[in-house]
PDB file of C-alpha atoms in Angstrom:
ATOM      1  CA  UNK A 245      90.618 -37.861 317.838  1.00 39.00           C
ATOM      2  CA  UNK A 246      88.404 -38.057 314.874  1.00 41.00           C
ATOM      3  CA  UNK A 247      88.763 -34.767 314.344  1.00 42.00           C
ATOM      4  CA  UNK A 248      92.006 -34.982 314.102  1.00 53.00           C
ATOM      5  CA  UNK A 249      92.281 -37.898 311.999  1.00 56.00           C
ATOM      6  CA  UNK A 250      90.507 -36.011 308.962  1.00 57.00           C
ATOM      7  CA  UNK A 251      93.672 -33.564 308.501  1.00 67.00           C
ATOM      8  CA  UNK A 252      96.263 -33.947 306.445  1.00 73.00           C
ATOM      9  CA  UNK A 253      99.438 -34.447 308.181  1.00 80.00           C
ATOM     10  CA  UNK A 254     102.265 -31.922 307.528  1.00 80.00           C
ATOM     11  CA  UNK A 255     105.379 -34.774 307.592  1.00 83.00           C
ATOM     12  CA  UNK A 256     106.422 -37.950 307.621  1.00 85.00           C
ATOM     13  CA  UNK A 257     107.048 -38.256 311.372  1.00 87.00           C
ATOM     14  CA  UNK A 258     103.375 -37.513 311.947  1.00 86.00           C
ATOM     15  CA  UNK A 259     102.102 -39.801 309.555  1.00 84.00           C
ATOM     16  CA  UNK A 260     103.646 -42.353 311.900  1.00 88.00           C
ATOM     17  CA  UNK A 261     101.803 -41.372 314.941  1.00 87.00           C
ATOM     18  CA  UNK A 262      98.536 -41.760 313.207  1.00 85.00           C
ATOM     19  CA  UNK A 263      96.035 -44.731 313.160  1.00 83.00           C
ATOM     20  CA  UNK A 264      96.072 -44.853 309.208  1.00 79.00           C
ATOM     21  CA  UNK A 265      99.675 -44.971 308.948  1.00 87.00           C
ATOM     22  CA  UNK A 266      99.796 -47.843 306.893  1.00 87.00           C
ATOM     23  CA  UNK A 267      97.995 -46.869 304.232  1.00 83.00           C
ATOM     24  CA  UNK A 268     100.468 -43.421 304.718  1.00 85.00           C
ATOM     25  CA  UNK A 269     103.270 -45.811 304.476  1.00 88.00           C
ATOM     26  CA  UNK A 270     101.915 -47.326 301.570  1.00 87.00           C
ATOM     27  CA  UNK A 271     101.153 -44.562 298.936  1.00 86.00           C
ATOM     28  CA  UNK A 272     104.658 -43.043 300.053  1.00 87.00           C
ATOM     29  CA  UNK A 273     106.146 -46.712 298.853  1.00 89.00           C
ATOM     30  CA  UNK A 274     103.855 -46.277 295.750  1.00 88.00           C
ATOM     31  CA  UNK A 275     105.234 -42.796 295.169  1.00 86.00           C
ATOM     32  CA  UNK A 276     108.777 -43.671 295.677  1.00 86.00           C
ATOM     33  CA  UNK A 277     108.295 -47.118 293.283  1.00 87.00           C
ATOM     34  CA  UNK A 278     106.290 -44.558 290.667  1.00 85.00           C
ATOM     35  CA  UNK A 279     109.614 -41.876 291.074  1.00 82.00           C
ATOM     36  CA  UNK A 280     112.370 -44.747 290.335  1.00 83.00           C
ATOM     37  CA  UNK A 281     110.143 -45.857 287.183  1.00 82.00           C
ATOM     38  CA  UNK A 282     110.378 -42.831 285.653  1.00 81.00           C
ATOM     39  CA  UNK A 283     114.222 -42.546 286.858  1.00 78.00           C
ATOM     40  CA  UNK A 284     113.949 -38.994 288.653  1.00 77.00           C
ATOM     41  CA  UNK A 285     116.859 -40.981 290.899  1.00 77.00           C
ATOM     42  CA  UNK A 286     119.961 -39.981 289.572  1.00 75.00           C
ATOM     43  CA  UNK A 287     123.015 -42.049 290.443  1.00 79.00           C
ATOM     44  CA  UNK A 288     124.633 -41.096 294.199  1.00 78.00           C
ATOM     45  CA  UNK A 289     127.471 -38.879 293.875  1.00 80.00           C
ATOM     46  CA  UNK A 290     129.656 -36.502 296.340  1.00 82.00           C
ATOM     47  CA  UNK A 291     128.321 -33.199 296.798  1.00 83.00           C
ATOM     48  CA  UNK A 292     130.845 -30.571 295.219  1.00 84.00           C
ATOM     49  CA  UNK A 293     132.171 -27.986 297.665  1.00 84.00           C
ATOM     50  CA  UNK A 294     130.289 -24.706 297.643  1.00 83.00           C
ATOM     51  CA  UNK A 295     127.250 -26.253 296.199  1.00 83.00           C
ATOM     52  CA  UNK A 296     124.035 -25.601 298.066  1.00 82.00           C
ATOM     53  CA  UNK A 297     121.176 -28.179 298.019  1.00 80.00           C
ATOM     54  CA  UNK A 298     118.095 -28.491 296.907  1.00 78.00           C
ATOM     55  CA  UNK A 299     115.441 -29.937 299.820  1.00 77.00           C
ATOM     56  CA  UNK A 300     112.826 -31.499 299.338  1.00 76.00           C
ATOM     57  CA  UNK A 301     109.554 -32.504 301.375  1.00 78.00           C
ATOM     58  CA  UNK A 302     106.327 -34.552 301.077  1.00 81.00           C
ATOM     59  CA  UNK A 303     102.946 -33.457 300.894  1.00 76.00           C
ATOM     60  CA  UNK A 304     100.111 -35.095 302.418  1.00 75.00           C
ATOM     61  CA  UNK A 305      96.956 -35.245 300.293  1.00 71.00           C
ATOM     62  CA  UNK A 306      93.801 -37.356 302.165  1.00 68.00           C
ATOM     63  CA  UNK A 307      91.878 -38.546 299.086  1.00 65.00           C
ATOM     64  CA  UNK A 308      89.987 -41.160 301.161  1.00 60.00           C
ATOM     65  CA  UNK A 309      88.632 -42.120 304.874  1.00 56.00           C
ATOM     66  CA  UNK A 310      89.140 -45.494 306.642  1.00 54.00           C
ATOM     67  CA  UNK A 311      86.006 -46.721 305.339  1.00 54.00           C
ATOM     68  CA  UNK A 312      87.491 -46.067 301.458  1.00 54.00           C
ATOM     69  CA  UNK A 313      84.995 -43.138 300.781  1.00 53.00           C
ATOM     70  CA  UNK A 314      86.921 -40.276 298.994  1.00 54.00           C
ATOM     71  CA  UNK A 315      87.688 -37.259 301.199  1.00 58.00           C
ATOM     72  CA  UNK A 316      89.081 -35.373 298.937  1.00 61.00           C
ATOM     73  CA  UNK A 317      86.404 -33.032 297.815  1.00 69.00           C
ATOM     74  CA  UNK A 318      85.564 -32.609 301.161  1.00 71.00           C
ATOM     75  CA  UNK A 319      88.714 -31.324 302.551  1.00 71.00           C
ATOM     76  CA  UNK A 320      89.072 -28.733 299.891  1.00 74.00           C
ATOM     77  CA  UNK A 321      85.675 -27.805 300.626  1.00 81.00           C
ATOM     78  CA  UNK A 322      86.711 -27.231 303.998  1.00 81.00           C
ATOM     79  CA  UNK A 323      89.776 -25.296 302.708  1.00 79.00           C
ATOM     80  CA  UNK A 324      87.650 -23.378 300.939  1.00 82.00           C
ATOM     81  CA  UNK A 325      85.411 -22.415 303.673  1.00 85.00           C
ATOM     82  CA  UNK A 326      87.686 -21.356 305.843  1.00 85.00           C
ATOM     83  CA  UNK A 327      89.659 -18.835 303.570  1.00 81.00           C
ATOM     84  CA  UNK A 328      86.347 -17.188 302.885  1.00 84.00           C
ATOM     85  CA  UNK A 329      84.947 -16.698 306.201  1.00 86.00           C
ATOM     86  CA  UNK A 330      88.496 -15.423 306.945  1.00 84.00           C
ATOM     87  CA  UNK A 331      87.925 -13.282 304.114  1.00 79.00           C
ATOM     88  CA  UNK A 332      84.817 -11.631 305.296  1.00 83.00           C
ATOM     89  CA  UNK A 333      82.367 -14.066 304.046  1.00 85.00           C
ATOM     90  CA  UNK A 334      79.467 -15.683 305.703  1.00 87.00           C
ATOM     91  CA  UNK A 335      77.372 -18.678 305.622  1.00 86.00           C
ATOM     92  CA  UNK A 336      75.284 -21.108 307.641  1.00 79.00           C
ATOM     93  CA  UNK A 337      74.360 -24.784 307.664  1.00 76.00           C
ATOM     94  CA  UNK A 338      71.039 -24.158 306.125  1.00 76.00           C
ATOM     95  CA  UNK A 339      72.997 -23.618 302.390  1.00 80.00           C
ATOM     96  CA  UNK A 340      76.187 -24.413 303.318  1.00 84.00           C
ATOM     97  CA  UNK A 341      78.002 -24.075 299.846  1.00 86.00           C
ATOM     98  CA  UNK A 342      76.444 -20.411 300.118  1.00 88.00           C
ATOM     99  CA  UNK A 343      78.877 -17.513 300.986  1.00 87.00           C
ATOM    100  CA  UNK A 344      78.159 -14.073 301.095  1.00 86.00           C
ATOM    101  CA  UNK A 345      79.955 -11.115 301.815  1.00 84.00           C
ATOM    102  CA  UNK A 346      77.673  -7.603 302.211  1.00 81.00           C
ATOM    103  CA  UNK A 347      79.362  -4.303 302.294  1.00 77.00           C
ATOM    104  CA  UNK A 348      77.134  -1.064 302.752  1.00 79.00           C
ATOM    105  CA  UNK A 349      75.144  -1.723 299.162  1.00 79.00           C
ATOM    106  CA  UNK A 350      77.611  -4.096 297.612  1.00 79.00           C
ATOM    107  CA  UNK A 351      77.248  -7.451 298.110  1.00 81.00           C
ATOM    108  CA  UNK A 352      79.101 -10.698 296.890  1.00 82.00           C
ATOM    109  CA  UNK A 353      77.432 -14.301 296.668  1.00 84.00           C
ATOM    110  CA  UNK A 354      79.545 -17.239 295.789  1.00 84.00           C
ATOM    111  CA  UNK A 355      78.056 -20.561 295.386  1.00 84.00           C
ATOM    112  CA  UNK A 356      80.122 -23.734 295.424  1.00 85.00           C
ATOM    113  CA  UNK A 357      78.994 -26.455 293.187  1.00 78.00           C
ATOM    114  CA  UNK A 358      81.596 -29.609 293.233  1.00 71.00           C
ATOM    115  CA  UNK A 359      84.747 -27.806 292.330  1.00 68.00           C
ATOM    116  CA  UNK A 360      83.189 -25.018 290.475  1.00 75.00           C
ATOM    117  CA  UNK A 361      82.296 -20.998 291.609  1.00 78.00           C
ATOM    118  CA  UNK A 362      79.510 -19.360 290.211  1.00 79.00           C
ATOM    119  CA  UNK A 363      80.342 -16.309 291.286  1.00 81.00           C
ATOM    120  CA  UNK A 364      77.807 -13.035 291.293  1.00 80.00           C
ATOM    121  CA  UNK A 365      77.625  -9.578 293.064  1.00 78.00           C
ATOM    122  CA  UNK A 366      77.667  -5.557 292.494  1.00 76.00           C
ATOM    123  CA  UNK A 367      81.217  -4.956 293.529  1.00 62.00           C
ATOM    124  CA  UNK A 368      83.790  -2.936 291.207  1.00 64.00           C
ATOM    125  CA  UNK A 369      86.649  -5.494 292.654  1.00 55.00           C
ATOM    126  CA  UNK A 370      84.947  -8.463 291.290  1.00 62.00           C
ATOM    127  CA  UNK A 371      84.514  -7.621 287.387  1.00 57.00           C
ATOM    128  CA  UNK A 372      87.619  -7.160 287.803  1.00 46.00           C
ATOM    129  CA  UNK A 373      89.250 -10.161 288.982  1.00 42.00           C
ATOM    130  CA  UNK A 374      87.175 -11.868 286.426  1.00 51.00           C
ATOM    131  CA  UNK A 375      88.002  -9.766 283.551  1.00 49.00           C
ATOM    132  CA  UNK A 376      91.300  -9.632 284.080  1.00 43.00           C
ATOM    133  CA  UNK A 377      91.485 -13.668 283.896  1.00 44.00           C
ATOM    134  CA  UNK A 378      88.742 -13.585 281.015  1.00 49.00           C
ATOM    135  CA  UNK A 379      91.165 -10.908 278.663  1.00 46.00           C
ATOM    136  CA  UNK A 380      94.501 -12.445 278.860  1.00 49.00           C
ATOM    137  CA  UNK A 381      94.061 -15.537 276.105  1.00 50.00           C
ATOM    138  CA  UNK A 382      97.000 -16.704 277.509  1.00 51.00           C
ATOM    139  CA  UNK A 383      95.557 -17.296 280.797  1.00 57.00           C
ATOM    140  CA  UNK A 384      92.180 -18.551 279.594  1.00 61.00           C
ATOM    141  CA  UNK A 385      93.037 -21.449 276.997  1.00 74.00           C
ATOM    142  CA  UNK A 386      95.097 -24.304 276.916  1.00 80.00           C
ATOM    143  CA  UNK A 387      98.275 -25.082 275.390  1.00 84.00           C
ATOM    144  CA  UNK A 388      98.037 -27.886 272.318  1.00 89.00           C
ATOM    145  CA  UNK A 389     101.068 -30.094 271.388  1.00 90.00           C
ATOM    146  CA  UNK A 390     102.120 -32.621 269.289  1.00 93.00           C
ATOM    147  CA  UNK A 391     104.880 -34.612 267.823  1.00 94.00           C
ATOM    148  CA  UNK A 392     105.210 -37.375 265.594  1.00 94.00           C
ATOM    149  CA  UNK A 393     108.032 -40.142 264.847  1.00 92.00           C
ATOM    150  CA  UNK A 394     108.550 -42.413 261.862  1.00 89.00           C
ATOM    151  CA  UNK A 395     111.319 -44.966 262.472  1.00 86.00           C
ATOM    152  CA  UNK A 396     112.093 -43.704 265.765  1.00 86.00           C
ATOM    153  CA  UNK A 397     113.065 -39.855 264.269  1.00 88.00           C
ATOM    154  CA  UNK A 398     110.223 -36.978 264.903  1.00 90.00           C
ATOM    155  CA  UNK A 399     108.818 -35.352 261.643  1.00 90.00           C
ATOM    156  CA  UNK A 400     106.569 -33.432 262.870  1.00 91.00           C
ATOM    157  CA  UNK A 401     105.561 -31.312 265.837  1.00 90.00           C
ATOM    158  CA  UNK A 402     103.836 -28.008 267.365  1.00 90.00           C
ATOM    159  CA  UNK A 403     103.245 -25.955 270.092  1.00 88.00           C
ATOM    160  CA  UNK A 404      99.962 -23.613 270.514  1.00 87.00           C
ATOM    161  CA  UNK A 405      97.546 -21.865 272.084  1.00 83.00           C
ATOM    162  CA  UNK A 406      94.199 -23.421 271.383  1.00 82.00           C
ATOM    163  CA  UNK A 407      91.488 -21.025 269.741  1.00 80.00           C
ATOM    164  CA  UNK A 408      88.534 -21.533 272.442  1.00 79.00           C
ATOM    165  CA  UNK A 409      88.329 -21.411 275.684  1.00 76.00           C
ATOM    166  CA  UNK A 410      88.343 -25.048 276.692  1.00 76.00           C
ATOM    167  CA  UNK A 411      85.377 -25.448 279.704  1.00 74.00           C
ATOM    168  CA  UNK A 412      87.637 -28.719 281.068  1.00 75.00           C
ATOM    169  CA  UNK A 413      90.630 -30.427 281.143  1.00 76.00           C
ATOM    170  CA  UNK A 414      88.494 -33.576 279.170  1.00 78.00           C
ATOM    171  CA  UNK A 415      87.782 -30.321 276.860  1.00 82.00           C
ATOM    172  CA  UNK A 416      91.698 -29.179 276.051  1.00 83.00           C
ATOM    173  CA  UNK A 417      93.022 -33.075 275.632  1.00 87.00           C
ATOM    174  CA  UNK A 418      89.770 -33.794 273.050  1.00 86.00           C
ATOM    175  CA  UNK A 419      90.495 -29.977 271.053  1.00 87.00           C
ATOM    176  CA  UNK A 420      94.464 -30.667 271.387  1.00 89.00           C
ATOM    177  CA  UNK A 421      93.680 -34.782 270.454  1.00 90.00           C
ATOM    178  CA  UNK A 422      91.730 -33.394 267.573  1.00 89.00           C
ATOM    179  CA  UNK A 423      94.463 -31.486 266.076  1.00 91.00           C
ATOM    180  CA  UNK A 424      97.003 -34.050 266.058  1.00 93.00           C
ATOM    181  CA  UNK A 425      94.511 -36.131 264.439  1.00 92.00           C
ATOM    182  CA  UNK A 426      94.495 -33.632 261.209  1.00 92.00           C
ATOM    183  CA  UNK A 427      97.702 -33.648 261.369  1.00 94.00           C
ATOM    184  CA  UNK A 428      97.941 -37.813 261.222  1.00 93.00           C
ATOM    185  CA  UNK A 429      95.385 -37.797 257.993  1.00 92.00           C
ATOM    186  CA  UNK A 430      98.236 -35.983 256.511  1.00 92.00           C
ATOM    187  CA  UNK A 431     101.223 -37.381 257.427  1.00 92.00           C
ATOM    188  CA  UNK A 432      99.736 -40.972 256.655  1.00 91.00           C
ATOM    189  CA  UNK A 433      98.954 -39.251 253.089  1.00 89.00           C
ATOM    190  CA  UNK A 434     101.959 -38.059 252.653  1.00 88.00           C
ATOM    191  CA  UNK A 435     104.263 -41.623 253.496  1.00 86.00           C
ATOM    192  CA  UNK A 436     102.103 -43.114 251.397  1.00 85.00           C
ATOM    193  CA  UNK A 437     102.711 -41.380 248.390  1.00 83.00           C
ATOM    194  CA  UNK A 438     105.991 -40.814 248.918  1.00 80.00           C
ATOM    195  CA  UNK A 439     106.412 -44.180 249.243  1.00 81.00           C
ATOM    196  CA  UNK A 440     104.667 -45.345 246.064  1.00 81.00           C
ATOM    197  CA  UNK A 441     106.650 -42.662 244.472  1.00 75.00           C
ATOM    198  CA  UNK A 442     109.728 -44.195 245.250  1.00 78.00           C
ATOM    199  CA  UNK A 443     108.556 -48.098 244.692  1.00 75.00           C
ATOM    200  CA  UNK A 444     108.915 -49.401 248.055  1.00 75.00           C
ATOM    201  CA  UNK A 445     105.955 -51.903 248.896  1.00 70.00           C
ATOM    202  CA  UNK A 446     105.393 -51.584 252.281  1.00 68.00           C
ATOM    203  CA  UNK A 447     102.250 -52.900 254.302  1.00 66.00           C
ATOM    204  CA  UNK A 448     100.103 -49.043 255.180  1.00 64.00           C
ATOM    205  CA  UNK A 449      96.607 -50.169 256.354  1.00 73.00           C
ATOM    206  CA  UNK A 450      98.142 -50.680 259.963  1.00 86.00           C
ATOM    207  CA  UNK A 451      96.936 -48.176 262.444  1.00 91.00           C
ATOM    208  CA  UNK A 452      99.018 -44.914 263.501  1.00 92.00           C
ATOM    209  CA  UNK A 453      98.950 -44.614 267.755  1.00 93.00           C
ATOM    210  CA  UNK A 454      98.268 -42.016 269.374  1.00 93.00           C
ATOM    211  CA  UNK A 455      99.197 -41.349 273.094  1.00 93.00           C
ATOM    212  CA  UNK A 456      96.498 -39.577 275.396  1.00 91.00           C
ATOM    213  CA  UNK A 457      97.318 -39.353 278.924  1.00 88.00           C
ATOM    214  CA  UNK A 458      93.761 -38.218 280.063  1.00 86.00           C
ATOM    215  CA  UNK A 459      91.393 -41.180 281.076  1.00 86.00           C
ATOM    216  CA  UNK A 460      88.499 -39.268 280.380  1.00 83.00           C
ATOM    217  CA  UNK A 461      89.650 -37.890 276.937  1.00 85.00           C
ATOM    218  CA  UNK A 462      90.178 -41.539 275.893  1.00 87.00           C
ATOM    219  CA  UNK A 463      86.388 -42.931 277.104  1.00 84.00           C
ATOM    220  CA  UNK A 464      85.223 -40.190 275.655  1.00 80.00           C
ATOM    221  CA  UNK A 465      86.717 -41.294 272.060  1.00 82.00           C
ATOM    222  CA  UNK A 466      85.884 -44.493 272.328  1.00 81.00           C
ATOM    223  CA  UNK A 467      81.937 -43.487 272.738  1.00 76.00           C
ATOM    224  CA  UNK A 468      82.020 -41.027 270.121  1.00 72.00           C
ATOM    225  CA  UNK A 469      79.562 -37.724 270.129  1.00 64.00           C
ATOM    226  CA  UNK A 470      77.425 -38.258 273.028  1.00 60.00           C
ATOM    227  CA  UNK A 471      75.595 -35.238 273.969  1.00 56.00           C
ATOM    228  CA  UNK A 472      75.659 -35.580 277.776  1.00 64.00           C
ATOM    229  CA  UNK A 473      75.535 -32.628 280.752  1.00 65.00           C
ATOM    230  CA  UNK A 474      79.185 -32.683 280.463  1.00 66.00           C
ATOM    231  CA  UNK A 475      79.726 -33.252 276.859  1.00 67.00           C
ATOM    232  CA  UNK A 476      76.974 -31.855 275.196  1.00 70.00           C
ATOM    233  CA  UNK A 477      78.539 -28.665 274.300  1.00 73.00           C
ATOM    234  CA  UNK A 478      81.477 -30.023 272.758  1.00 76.00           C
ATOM    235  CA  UNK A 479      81.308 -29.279 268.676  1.00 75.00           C
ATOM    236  CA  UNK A 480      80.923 -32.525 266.931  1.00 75.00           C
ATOM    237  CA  UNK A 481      83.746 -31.233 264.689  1.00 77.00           C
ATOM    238  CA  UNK A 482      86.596 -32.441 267.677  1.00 75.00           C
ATOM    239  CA  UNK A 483      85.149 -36.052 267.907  1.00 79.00           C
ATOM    240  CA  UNK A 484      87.042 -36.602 264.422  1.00 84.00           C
ATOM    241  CA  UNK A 485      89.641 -38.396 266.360  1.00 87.00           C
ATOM    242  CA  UNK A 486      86.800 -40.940 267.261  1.00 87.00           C
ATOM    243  CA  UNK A 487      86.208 -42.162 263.355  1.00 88.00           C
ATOM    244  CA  UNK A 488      89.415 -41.986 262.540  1.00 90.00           C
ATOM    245  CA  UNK A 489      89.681 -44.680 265.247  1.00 89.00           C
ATOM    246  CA  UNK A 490      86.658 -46.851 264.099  1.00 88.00           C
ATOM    247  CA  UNK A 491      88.069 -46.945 260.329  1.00 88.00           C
ATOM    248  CA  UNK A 492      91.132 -48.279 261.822  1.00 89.00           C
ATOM    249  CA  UNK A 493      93.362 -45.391 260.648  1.00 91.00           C
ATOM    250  CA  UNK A 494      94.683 -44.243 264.129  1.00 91.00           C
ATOM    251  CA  UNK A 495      94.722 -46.172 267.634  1.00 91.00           C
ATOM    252  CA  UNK A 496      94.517 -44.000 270.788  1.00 91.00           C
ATOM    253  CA  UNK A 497      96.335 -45.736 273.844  1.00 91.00           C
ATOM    254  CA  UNK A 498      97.468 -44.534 277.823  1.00 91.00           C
ATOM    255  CA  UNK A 499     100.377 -43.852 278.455  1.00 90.00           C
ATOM    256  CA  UNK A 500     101.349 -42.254 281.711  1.00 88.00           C
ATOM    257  CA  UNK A 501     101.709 -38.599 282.319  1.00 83.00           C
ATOM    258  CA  UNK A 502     105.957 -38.662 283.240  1.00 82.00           C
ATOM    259  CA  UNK A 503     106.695 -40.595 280.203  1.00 86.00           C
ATOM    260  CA  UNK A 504     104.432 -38.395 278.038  1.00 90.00           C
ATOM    261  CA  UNK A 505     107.243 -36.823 275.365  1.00 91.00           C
ATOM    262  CA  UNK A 506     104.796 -33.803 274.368  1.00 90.00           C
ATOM    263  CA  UNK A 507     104.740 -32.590 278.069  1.00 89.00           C
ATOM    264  CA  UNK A 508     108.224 -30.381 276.219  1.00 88.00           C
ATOM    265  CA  UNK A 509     105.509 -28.389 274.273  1.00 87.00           C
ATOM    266  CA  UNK A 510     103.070 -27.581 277.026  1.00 85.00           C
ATOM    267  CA  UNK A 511     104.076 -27.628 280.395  1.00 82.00           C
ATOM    268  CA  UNK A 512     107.329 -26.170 282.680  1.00 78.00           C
ATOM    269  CA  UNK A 513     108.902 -28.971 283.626  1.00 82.00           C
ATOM    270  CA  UNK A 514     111.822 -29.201 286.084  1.00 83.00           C
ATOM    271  CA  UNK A 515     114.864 -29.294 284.387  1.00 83.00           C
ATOM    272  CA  UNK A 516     115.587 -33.555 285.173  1.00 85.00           C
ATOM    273  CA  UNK A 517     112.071 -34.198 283.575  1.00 87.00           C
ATOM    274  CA  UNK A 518     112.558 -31.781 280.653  1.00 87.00           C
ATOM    275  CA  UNK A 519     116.273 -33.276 280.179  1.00 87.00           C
ATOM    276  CA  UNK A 520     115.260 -36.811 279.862  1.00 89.00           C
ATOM    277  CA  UNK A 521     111.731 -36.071 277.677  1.00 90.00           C
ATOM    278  CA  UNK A 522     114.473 -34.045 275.379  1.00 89.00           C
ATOM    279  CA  UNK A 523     116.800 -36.816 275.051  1.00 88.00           C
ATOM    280  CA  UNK A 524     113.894 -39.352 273.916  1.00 90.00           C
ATOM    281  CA  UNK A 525     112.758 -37.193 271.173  1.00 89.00           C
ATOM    282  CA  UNK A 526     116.641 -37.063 269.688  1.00 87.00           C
ATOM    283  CA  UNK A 527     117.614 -34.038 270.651  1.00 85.00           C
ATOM    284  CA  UNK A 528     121.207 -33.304 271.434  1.00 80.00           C
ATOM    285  CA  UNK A 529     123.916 -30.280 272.262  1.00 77.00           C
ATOM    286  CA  UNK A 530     126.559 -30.328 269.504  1.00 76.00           C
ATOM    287  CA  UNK A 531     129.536 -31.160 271.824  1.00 77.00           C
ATOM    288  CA  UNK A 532     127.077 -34.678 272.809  1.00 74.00           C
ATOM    289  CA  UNK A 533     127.605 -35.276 268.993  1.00 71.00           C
ATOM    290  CA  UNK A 534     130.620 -37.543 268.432  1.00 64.00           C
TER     291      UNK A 534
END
């Protein structure tokens, strides 16, 4: 029964026949609550004639055990494991993170550390998965993008690929938090002398925000250069952002991933997400224009 109780359950209606299914019940509650926040829900309306739907269904993800200790590495280890000895691969329980696969002289060892591959063998197929990924720079770095508002109207924004490879996700948000930083030393330049320009005597020493929607990203700012196992290889150069936020010139704050608005420069989003982030940044069809 243990057994199993460690898979994932493939719908709802198994869920229910399980001993954890309250805490089943209860993340799809949270899930539901999270959806209406962020008003995926649409109001109720008659389905036209001739118009096919679009299903849906919920997946099951075990992140923890009854005892509260995460599971979730585990079962995609076990994922993992069994697509490669399906594949061909072996291991035993002396190295278990181990797999090799030995044909004639060619040989392939992959060793599973956390989430990561370290991949190494003789085989012509191999160099050639990895090159293939490795070659295509649109495949092997992130996207950066930013936008900026001033009285509720956006002034600036951009869309690009970053210019190294970016070894995390921590990695991407800190380059793509970087750049938006540069671009807020400016911008804050610029208002201000525009504005003493033109006479106006407004208050300027008050801090610009900046939304991150990685945790990580934003602990990481907050301590500044810190050359840990993690961080260590990370240029001083992108922890900018960090000063900027000690002088008081920018404030970095959470905000959650479906309300993030530059999600439009980075991501493909289904069309109700990218419909409602485009109507919070202003922008409108001319016949919407009365």
């Amino acid at each position: 029964m243990q057994q199993d109780e460690d898979l994932e359950p493939k719908a709802v209606d198994e869920c229910r026949q399980r001993n954890d299914w309250p805490k089943w019940k209860n993340a799809i509650q949270t899930e539901l609550a999270s959806l209406e926040k962020c008003e995926v829900f649409g109001p109720i309306v008659r389905t036209p004639e001739g118009v096919k739907l679009v299903g849906y269904k919920w997946v099951f993800v075990r992140k923890r055990n009854e005892k509260g200790e995460v599971q979730s590495g585990r079962i995609w280890y076990n994922r993992l494991s069994e697509y490669l000895l399906n594949e061909g691969y072996k291991n035993d329980t002396i190295c278990p993170c181990v797999f090799i696969k030995r044909s004639g002289s060619e040989f392939v060892i992959i060793v599973v550390y956390v989430d990561d591959l370290n991949i190494i063998g003789t085989s012509k197929e191999l160099p050639k998965a990895v090159e293939c990924y490795l070659s295509d720079p649109h495949k092997a770095r992130s996207q950066t993008g930013y936008l900026f508002t001033y009285g509720g109207i956006v002034i600036s924004w951009r869309s690009m690929k970053q210019t190294i490879v970016a070894t995390s996700s921590n990695h991407g948000e800190i380059i793509a938090i970087h750049e938006a930083s540069r671009e807020c030393v400016w911008l804050r330049s610029m208002t201000q002398h525009i504005q003493e320009m033109c006479g106006f005597l407004m208050k300027t020493d008050n801090p610009t925000t900046l939304y991150e929607d990685n945790v990580a990203c934003i602990a990481q700012l907050k301590g500044g250069y810190i050359k840990g196992d993690r961080t260590k290889h990370i240029s001083p150069k992108f922890f900018f952002t960090h000063d900027l936020q000690q002088n008081g010139e920018i404030n970095v704050q959470q905000i959650r991933s479906c309300e993030n608005l530059v999600d439009l420069f980075t991501k493909a989003l289904p069309t109700s997400t990218f419909e409602k982030l485009r109507q919070k940044i202003g922008m409108r069809r001319l016949r919407e224009i009365k």
